[in-house]
Amino acid sequence: AVDHTPPKVTISGVKDNSNLKESEVQLKITLSDKYLYSIDELKGDDMIIKLNGVTYNFDNLDKLDAEVFNDDEESIVVLMNIKADGKNSMNNISASLADKADNVSDFSDSALSFRLSATFFMRHGIITFVIAVIIVIVFIPCIWFIAKKVKKS
C-alpha cells in the first residue's frame, strides 16, 4: 500500500487567537507520522517553521533557539520560547513536515495566531464593552441632567 497521508503537525502552549498578558511563552510543536524521518535523517526543507513571516528550515532552527528531539512515541518535538517584541506583540506560527513518502503537511493545518503582552482591554474585550455601555447608559444622561440643572440656575 502506498502512503498518501501527510504528517500531523500540532502546536500547543497557546490557543489560536489568544491574548496573553505574558511577555514570553513556550510552544511545543509535535510532528508525527507513520513514516517519519528520524532527526538524524532530516535535512533542509523536510521540516519548516514559519514564525511572523520568517521561514526557518531544519538546518537553521538554531536561530530560533529551538530544542528538537524524538519523543517516546517516535514523533519529532520542537520546543521553543517566543518573546514579545513590545506591547500587544502579535505572533503567527505554522509548521510543515515531509515524510519518507514525500507527503507534506499543509501550513494552514497548524497555523496559530496569538498576542503577547496584551493590554487589559485586549485580554478582556467583553469587560471593555460592558464599561462602555455603562458609561453611555448611566454617566452621559447624568452629565446631561446636571448640565441642564446648572443652566436653569
PDB file of C-alpha atoms in Angstrom:
ATOM      1  CA  ALA A   1       0.000   0.000   0.000  1.00  0.00           C
ATOM      2  CA  VAL A   2       1.199   3.477  -0.841  1.00  0.00           C
ATOM      3  CA  ASP A   3       1.161   6.115   1.895  1.00  0.00           C
ATOM      4  CA  HIS A   4      -0.770   9.248   0.901  1.00  0.00           C
ATOM      5  CA  THR A   5      -1.289  10.656   4.388  1.00  0.00           C
ATOM      6  CA  PRO A   6       0.653  13.816   5.258  1.00  0.00           C
ATOM      7  CA  PRO A   7       2.318  14.096   8.658  1.00  0.00           C
ATOM      8  CA  LYS A   8       0.274  15.556  11.503  1.00  0.00           C
ATOM      9  CA  VAL A   9       1.513  18.828  12.991  1.00  0.00           C
ATOM     10  CA  THR A  10       0.242  20.056  16.355  1.00  0.00           C
ATOM     11  CA  ILE A  11       1.282  23.280  18.066  1.00  0.00           C
ATOM     12  CA  SER A  12       0.488  23.585  21.772  1.00  0.00           C
ATOM     13  CA  GLY A  13       1.259  26.080  24.501  1.00  0.00           C
ATOM     14  CA  VAL A  14      -1.236  28.725  23.357  1.00  0.00           C
ATOM     15  CA  LYS A  15      -4.723  28.774  21.926  1.00  0.00           C
ATOM     16  CA  ASP A  16      -5.373  30.244  18.498  1.00  0.00           C
ATOM     17  CA  ASN A  17      -6.332  33.938  18.591  1.00  0.00           C
ATOM     18  CA  SER A  18      -5.466  34.237  22.285  1.00  0.00           C
ATOM     19  CA  ASN A  19      -4.440  37.473  24.009  1.00  0.00           C
ATOM     20  CA  LEU A  20      -1.916  36.751  26.760  1.00  0.00           C
ATOM     21  CA  LYS A  21      -0.563  39.090  29.401  1.00  0.00           C
ATOM     22  CA  GLU A  22       2.699  37.120  29.466  1.00  0.00           C
ATOM     23  CA  SER A  23       5.659  38.509  27.522  1.00  0.00           C
ATOM     24  CA  GLU A  24       7.033  35.028  26.780  1.00  0.00           C
ATOM     25  CA  VAL A  25       5.506  31.641  26.074  1.00  0.00           C
ATOM     26  CA  GLN A  26       6.927  28.183  25.366  1.00  0.00           C
ATOM     27  CA  LEU A  27       5.478  26.419  22.349  1.00  0.00           C
ATOM     28  CA  LYS A  28       5.612  22.701  21.673  1.00  0.00           C
ATOM     29  CA  ILE A  29       5.397  21.620  18.050  1.00  0.00           C
ATOM     30  CA  THR A  30       4.728  17.898  17.661  1.00  0.00           C
ATOM     31  CA  LEU A  31       5.235  16.351  14.234  1.00  0.00           C
ATOM     32  CA  SER A  32       4.040  12.785  13.809  1.00  0.00           C
ATOM     33  CA  ASP A  33       3.624  10.277  11.004  1.00  0.00           C
ATOM     34  CA  LYS A  34       3.825   6.537  10.482  1.00  0.00           C
ATOM     35  CA  TYR A  35       6.700   7.033   8.007  1.00  0.00           C
ATOM     36  CA  LEU A  36       8.539   9.842   9.743  1.00  0.00           C
ATOM     37  CA  TYR A  37      12.186  10.632   9.199  1.00  0.00           C
ATOM     38  CA  SER A  38      14.360  10.323  12.279  1.00  0.00           C
ATOM     39  CA  ILE A  39      16.047  13.514  13.437  1.00  0.00           C
ATOM     40  CA  ASP A  40      19.345  12.206  12.046  1.00  0.00           C
ATOM     41  CA  GLU A  41      17.744  11.822   8.595  1.00  0.00           C
ATOM     42  CA  LEU A  42      16.064  15.245   8.472  1.00  0.00           C
ATOM     43  CA  LYS A  43      17.587  17.897   6.262  1.00  0.00           C
ATOM     44  CA  GLY A  44      16.764  21.327   4.914  1.00  0.00           C
ATOM     45  CA  ASP A  45      13.153  21.719   3.911  1.00  0.00           C
ATOM     46  CA  ASP A  46      11.950  18.375   5.346  1.00  0.00           C
ATOM     47  CA  MET A  47      10.773  20.447   8.323  1.00  0.00           C
ATOM     48  CA  ILE A  48       9.798  24.117   8.042  1.00  0.00           C
ATOM     49  CA  ILE A  49       8.579  26.506  10.715  1.00  0.00           C
ATOM     50  CA  LYS A  50       7.152  29.896   9.795  1.00  0.00           C
ATOM     51  CA  LEU A  51       7.227  32.483  12.565  1.00  0.00           C
ATOM     52  CA  ASN A  52       5.980  36.017  11.962  1.00  0.00           C
ATOM     53  CA  GLY A  53       6.645  35.876   8.225  1.00  0.00           C
ATOM     54  CA  VAL A  54      10.153  34.393   8.510  1.00  0.00           C
ATOM     55  CA  THR A  55      10.769  30.841   7.278  1.00  0.00           C
ATOM     56  CA  TYR A  56      13.118  28.536   9.195  1.00  0.00           C
ATOM     57  CA  ASN A  57      14.027  25.112   7.871  1.00  0.00           C
ATOM     58  CA  PHE A  58      15.534  22.211   9.798  1.00  0.00           C
ATOM     59  CA  ASP A  59      19.086  23.395   9.079  1.00  0.00           C
ATOM     60  CA  ASN A  60      18.606  26.837  10.656  1.00  0.00           C
ATOM     61  CA  LEU A  61      16.284  26.106  13.606  1.00  0.00           C
ATOM     62  CA  ASP A  62      19.169  27.130  15.863  1.00  0.00           C
ATOM     63  CA  LYS A  63      18.228  30.744  15.019  1.00  0.00           C
ATOM     64  CA  LEU A  64      15.000  30.116  16.968  1.00  0.00           C
ATOM     65  CA  ASP A  65      16.964  28.634  19.868  1.00  0.00           C
ATOM     66  CA  ALA A  66      14.731  25.582  19.478  1.00  0.00           C
ATOM     67  CA  GLU A  67      15.248  22.217  21.079  1.00  0.00           C
ATOM     68  CA  VAL A  68      14.475  19.339  18.682  1.00  0.00           C
ATOM     69  CA  PHE A  69      14.148  15.723  19.805  1.00  0.00           C
ATOM     70  CA  ASN A  70      12.238  12.462  19.292  1.00  0.00           C
ATOM     71  CA  ASP A  71       9.681  11.701  21.996  1.00  0.00           C
ATOM     72  CA  ASP A  72       8.673   8.270  23.308  1.00  0.00           C
ATOM     73  CA  GLU A  73       6.004   7.930  20.616  1.00  0.00           C
ATOM     74  CA  GLU A  74       8.525   8.370  17.765  1.00  0.00           C
ATOM     75  CA  SER A  75       7.262  11.852  16.998  1.00  0.00           C
ATOM     76  CA  ILE A  76       9.563  14.798  16.448  1.00  0.00           C
ATOM     77  CA  VAL A  77       9.124  17.518  19.060  1.00  0.00           C
ATOM     78  CA  VAL A  78      10.301  21.116  18.793  1.00  0.00           C
ATOM     79  CA  LEU A  79      10.323  23.216  21.970  1.00  0.00           C
ATOM     80  CA  MET A  80      10.800  26.947  21.556  1.00  0.00           C
ATOM     81  CA  ASN A  81      10.235  30.140  23.508  1.00  0.00           C
ATOM     82  CA  ILE A  82       8.559  33.084  21.825  1.00  0.00           C
ATOM     83  CA  LYS A  83       9.185  36.518  23.352  1.00  0.00           C
ATOM     84  CA  ALA A  84       7.114  39.646  22.863  1.00  0.00           C
ATOM     85  CA  ASP A  85       8.707  42.437  20.860  1.00  0.00           C
ATOM     86  CA  GLY A  86       6.736  45.117  22.717  1.00  0.00           C
ATOM     87  CA  LYS A  87       3.174  45.726  23.916  1.00  0.00           C
ATOM     88  CA  ASN A  88       0.462  43.862  22.024  1.00  0.00           C
ATOM     89  CA  SER A  89       3.014  41.717  20.222  1.00  0.00           C
ATOM     90  CA  MET A  90       1.119  39.759  17.540  1.00  0.00           C
ATOM     91  CA  ASN A  91       2.659  36.401  16.589  1.00  0.00           C
ATOM     92  CA  ASN A  92       1.841  33.934  13.825  1.00  0.00           C
ATOM     93  CA  ILE A  93       3.322  30.458  13.655  1.00  0.00           C
ATOM     94  CA  SER A  94       2.833  27.383  11.498  1.00  0.00           C
ATOM     95  CA  ALA A  95       4.869  24.300  10.669  1.00  0.00           C
ATOM     96  CA  SER A  96       5.169  21.703   7.948  1.00  0.00           C
ATOM     97  CA  LEU A  97       6.884  18.335   7.652  1.00  0.00           C
ATOM     98  CA  ALA A  98       7.629  15.934   4.817  1.00  0.00           C
ATOM     99  CA  ASP A  99       7.586  12.182   5.422  1.00  0.00           C
ATOM    100  CA  LYS A 100       9.554   9.409   3.682  1.00  0.00           C
ATOM    101  CA  ALA A 101       6.796   9.034   1.065  1.00  0.00           C
ATOM    102  CA  ASP A 102       7.114  12.755   0.168  1.00  0.00           C
ATOM    103  CA  ASN A 103       3.757  13.641   1.706  1.00  0.00           C
ATOM    104  CA  VAL A 104       3.891  17.177   3.081  1.00  0.00           C
ATOM    105  CA  SER A 105       1.639  18.624   5.753  1.00  0.00           C
ATOM    106  CA  ASP A 106      -0.128  21.887   4.959  1.00  0.00           C
ATOM    107  CA  PHE A 107       0.933  25.009   6.879  1.00  0.00           C
ATOM    108  CA  SER A 108      -2.686  26.112   7.268  1.00  0.00           C
ATOM    109  CA  ASP A 109      -3.498  22.982   9.299  1.00  0.00           C
ATOM    110  CA  SER A 110      -1.164  24.074  12.107  1.00  0.00           C
ATOM    111  CA  ALA A 111      -1.403  27.875  11.871  1.00  0.00           C
ATOM    112  CA  LEU A 112      -1.835  29.775  15.139  1.00  0.00           C
ATOM    113  CA  SER A 113      -2.048  33.469  15.921  1.00  0.00           C
ATOM    114  CA  PHE A 114      -1.602  34.872  19.401  1.00  0.00           C
ATOM    115  CA  ARG A 115      -0.764  38.145  21.114  1.00  0.00           C
ATOM    116  CA  LEU A 116       1.842  38.504  23.879  1.00  0.00           C
ATOM    117  CA  SER A 117       2.000  41.397  26.356  1.00  0.00           C
ATOM    118  CA  ALA A 118      -1.625  42.176  25.571  1.00  0.00           C
ATOM    119  CA  THR A 119      -3.166  45.065  27.454  1.00  0.00           C
ATOM    120  CA  PHE A 120      -6.034  44.536  29.889  1.00  0.00           C
ATOM    121  CA  PHE A 121      -8.535  45.760  27.301  1.00  0.00           C
ATOM    122  CA  MET A 122      -7.169  43.375  24.659  1.00  0.00           C
ATOM    123  CA  ARG A 123      -7.460  40.404  27.042  1.00  0.00           C
ATOM    124  CA  HIS A 124     -10.899  41.344  28.368  1.00  0.00           C
ATOM    125  CA  GLY A 125     -12.857  42.641  25.394  1.00  0.00           C
ATOM    126  CA  ILE A 126     -16.278  41.919  26.907  1.00  0.00           C
ATOM    127  CA  ILE A 127     -15.419  43.880  30.055  1.00  0.00           C
ATOM    128  CA  THR A 128     -14.357  46.816  27.912  1.00  0.00           C
ATOM    129  CA  PHE A 129     -17.672  46.640  26.050  1.00  0.00           C
ATOM    130  CA  VAL A 130     -19.689  46.487  29.289  1.00  0.00           C
ATOM    131  CA  ILE A 131     -17.821  49.502  30.708  1.00  0.00           C
ATOM    132  CA  ALA A 132     -18.529  51.466  27.523  1.00  0.00           C
ATOM    133  CA  VAL A 133     -22.235  50.587  27.686  1.00  0.00           C
ATOM    134  CA  ILE A 134     -22.418  51.634  31.356  1.00  0.00           C
ATOM    135  CA  ILE A 135     -20.805  54.962  30.503  1.00  0.00           C
ATOM    136  CA  VAL A 136     -23.279  55.585  27.711  1.00  0.00           C
ATOM    137  CA  ILE A 137     -26.369  54.483  29.630  1.00  0.00           C
ATOM    138  CA  VAL A 138     -25.583  55.900  33.093  1.00  0.00           C
ATOM    139  CA  PHE A 139     -22.991  58.639  33.073  1.00  0.00           C
ATOM    140  CA  ILE A 140     -23.892  60.571  29.927  1.00  0.00           C
ATOM    141  CA  PRO A 141     -27.545  61.089  30.983  1.00  0.00           C
ATOM    142  CA  CYS A 142     -26.330  62.120  34.462  1.00  0.00           C
ATOM    143  CA  ILE A 143     -23.965  64.686  32.984  1.00  0.00           C
ATOM    144  CA  TRP A 144     -26.749  65.968  30.723  1.00  0.00           C
ATOM    145  CA  PHE A 145     -29.151  66.232  33.695  1.00  0.00           C
ATOM    146  CA  ILE A 146     -26.561  68.096  35.829  1.00  0.00           C
ATOM    147  CA  ALA A 147     -25.756  70.462  32.939  1.00  0.00           C
ATOM    148  CA  LYS A 148     -29.475  71.157  32.489  1.00  0.00           C
ATOM    149  CA  LYS A 149     -29.860  71.948  36.238  1.00  0.00           C
ATOM    150  CA  VAL A 150     -26.817  74.239  36.224  1.00  0.00           C
ATOM    151  CA  LYS A 151     -28.164  76.090  33.174  1.00  0.00           C
ATOM    152  CA  LYS A 152     -31.557  76.720  34.928  1.00  0.00           C
ATOM    153  CA  SER A 153     -29.917  78.266  37.988  1.00  0.00           C
TER     154      SER A 153
END
